[in-house]
XYZ file of C-alpha atoms in Angstrom:
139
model
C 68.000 87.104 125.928
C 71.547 87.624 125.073
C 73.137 87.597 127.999
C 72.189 83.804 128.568
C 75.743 83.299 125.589
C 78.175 85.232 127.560
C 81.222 83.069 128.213
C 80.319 80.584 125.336
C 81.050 81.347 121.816
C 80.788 84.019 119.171
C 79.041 82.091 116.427
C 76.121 81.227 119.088
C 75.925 84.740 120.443
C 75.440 86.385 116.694
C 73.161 83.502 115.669
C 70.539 86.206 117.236
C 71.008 89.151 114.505
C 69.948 91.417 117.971
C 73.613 90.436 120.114
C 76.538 91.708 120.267
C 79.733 90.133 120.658
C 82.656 91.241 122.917
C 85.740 89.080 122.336
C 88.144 91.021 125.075
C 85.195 90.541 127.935
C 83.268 87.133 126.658
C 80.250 88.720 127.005
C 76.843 88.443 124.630
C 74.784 91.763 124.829
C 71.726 93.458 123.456
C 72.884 95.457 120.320
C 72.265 98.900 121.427
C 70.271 100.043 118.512
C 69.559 103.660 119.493
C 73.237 103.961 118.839
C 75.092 103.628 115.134
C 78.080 101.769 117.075
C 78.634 100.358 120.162
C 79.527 102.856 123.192
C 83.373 102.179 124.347
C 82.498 101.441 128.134
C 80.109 99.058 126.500
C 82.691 97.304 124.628
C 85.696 98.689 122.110
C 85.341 98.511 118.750
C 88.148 96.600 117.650
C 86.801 94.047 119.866
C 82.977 94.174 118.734
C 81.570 91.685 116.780
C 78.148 92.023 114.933
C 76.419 89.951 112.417
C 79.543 87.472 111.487
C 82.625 86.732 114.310
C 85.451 87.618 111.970
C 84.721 91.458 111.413
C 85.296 93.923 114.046
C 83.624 97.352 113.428
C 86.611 99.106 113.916
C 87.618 97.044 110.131
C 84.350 97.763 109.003
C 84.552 101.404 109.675
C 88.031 101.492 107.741
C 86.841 99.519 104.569
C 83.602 101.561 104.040
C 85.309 104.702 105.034
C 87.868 103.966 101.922
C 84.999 102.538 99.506
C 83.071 105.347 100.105
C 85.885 107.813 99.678
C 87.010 105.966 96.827
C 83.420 106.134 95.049
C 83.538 110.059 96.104
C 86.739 110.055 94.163
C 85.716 108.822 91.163
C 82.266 110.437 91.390
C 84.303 113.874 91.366
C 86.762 112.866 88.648
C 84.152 111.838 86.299
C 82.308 115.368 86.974
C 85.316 117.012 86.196
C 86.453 114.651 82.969
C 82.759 115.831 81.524
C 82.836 119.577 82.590
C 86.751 119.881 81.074
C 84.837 117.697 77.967
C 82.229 120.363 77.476
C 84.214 122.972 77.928
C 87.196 121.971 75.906
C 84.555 121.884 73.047
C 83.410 124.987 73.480
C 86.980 127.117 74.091
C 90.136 125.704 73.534
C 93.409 127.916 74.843
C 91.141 130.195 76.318
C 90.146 131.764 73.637
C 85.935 131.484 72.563
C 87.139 129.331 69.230
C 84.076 126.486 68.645
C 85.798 122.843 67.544
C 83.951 122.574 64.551
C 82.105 118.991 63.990
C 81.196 117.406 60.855
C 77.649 119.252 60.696
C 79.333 122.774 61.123
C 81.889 122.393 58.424
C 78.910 121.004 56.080
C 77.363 124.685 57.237
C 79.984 126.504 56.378
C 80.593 125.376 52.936
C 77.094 125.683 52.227
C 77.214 129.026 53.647
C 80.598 129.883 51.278
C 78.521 128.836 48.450
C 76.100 131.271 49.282
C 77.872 134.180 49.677
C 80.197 133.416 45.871
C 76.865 133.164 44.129
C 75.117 135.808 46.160
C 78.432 138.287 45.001
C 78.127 137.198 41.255
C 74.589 138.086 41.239
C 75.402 141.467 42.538
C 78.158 141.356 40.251
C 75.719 140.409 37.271
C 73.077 143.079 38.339
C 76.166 145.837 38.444
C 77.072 145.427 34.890
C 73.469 145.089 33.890
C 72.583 148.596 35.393
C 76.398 149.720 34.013
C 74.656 148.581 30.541
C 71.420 150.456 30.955
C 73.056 153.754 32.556
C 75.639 153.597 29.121
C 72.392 153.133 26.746
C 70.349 156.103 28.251
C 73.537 158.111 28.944
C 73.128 158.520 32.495
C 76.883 157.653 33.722
């Protein structure tokens, strides 16, 4: 039973991980577990103490209130960083223009070479049809 460590001291209260320590009243107490924190009229928060004598839960509150903001922070800035990333590849000053990588301007020189020998073949095949039209008189 807790109760038996009111008016002693904090460390023997919390050496039962099931009391709760009120430094303003003295007093050792069942943890009300149905409860997150400890009701006010029960004892304040600033003066609660829980698991170890030197943090109150209203500190505890505070310093995982700012980790976890902090971690929501960065969670959202690294979102961002990658969407802007992706996007930035994809359109740059708003326009649709594509940031070309090694592999597309391998493609498109590949595809320019293509297109100059595809347009002297057409270019070969016009002045051999020129050639046959002249012998047979057709032009």
């Amino acid at each position: 039973d807790c109760r038996q460590y009111t008016n002693r001291s904090c460390e023997e209260c919390l050496k039962n991980v099931t009391c709760l320590w009120c430094t303003s009243s003295r007093r050792c107490m069942e943890y009300p577990v149905r409860r997150i924190l400890p009701p006010a009229d029960l004892c304040e928060l600033r003066s609660a103490r829980w698991g170890v004598c030197w943090v109150n839960f209203e500190a505890l509150i505070i310093a995982m209130s700012v980790v976890g903001g902090t971690l929501l922070i960065m969670l959202g800035v690294c979102c961002c960083c990658c969407c802007c990333k992706k996007k930035s590849k994809k359109q740059v000053s708003g326009g649709p223009l594509i940031v070309p990588d090694k592999d597309d301007e391998r493609e498109a020189r590949e595809r320019e070479k293509r297109r100059v020998r595809q347009e002297e073949r057409r270019a070969e095949m016009k002045s051999r049809h020129d050639e046959i039209r002249r012998k047979y008189g057709t032009v």
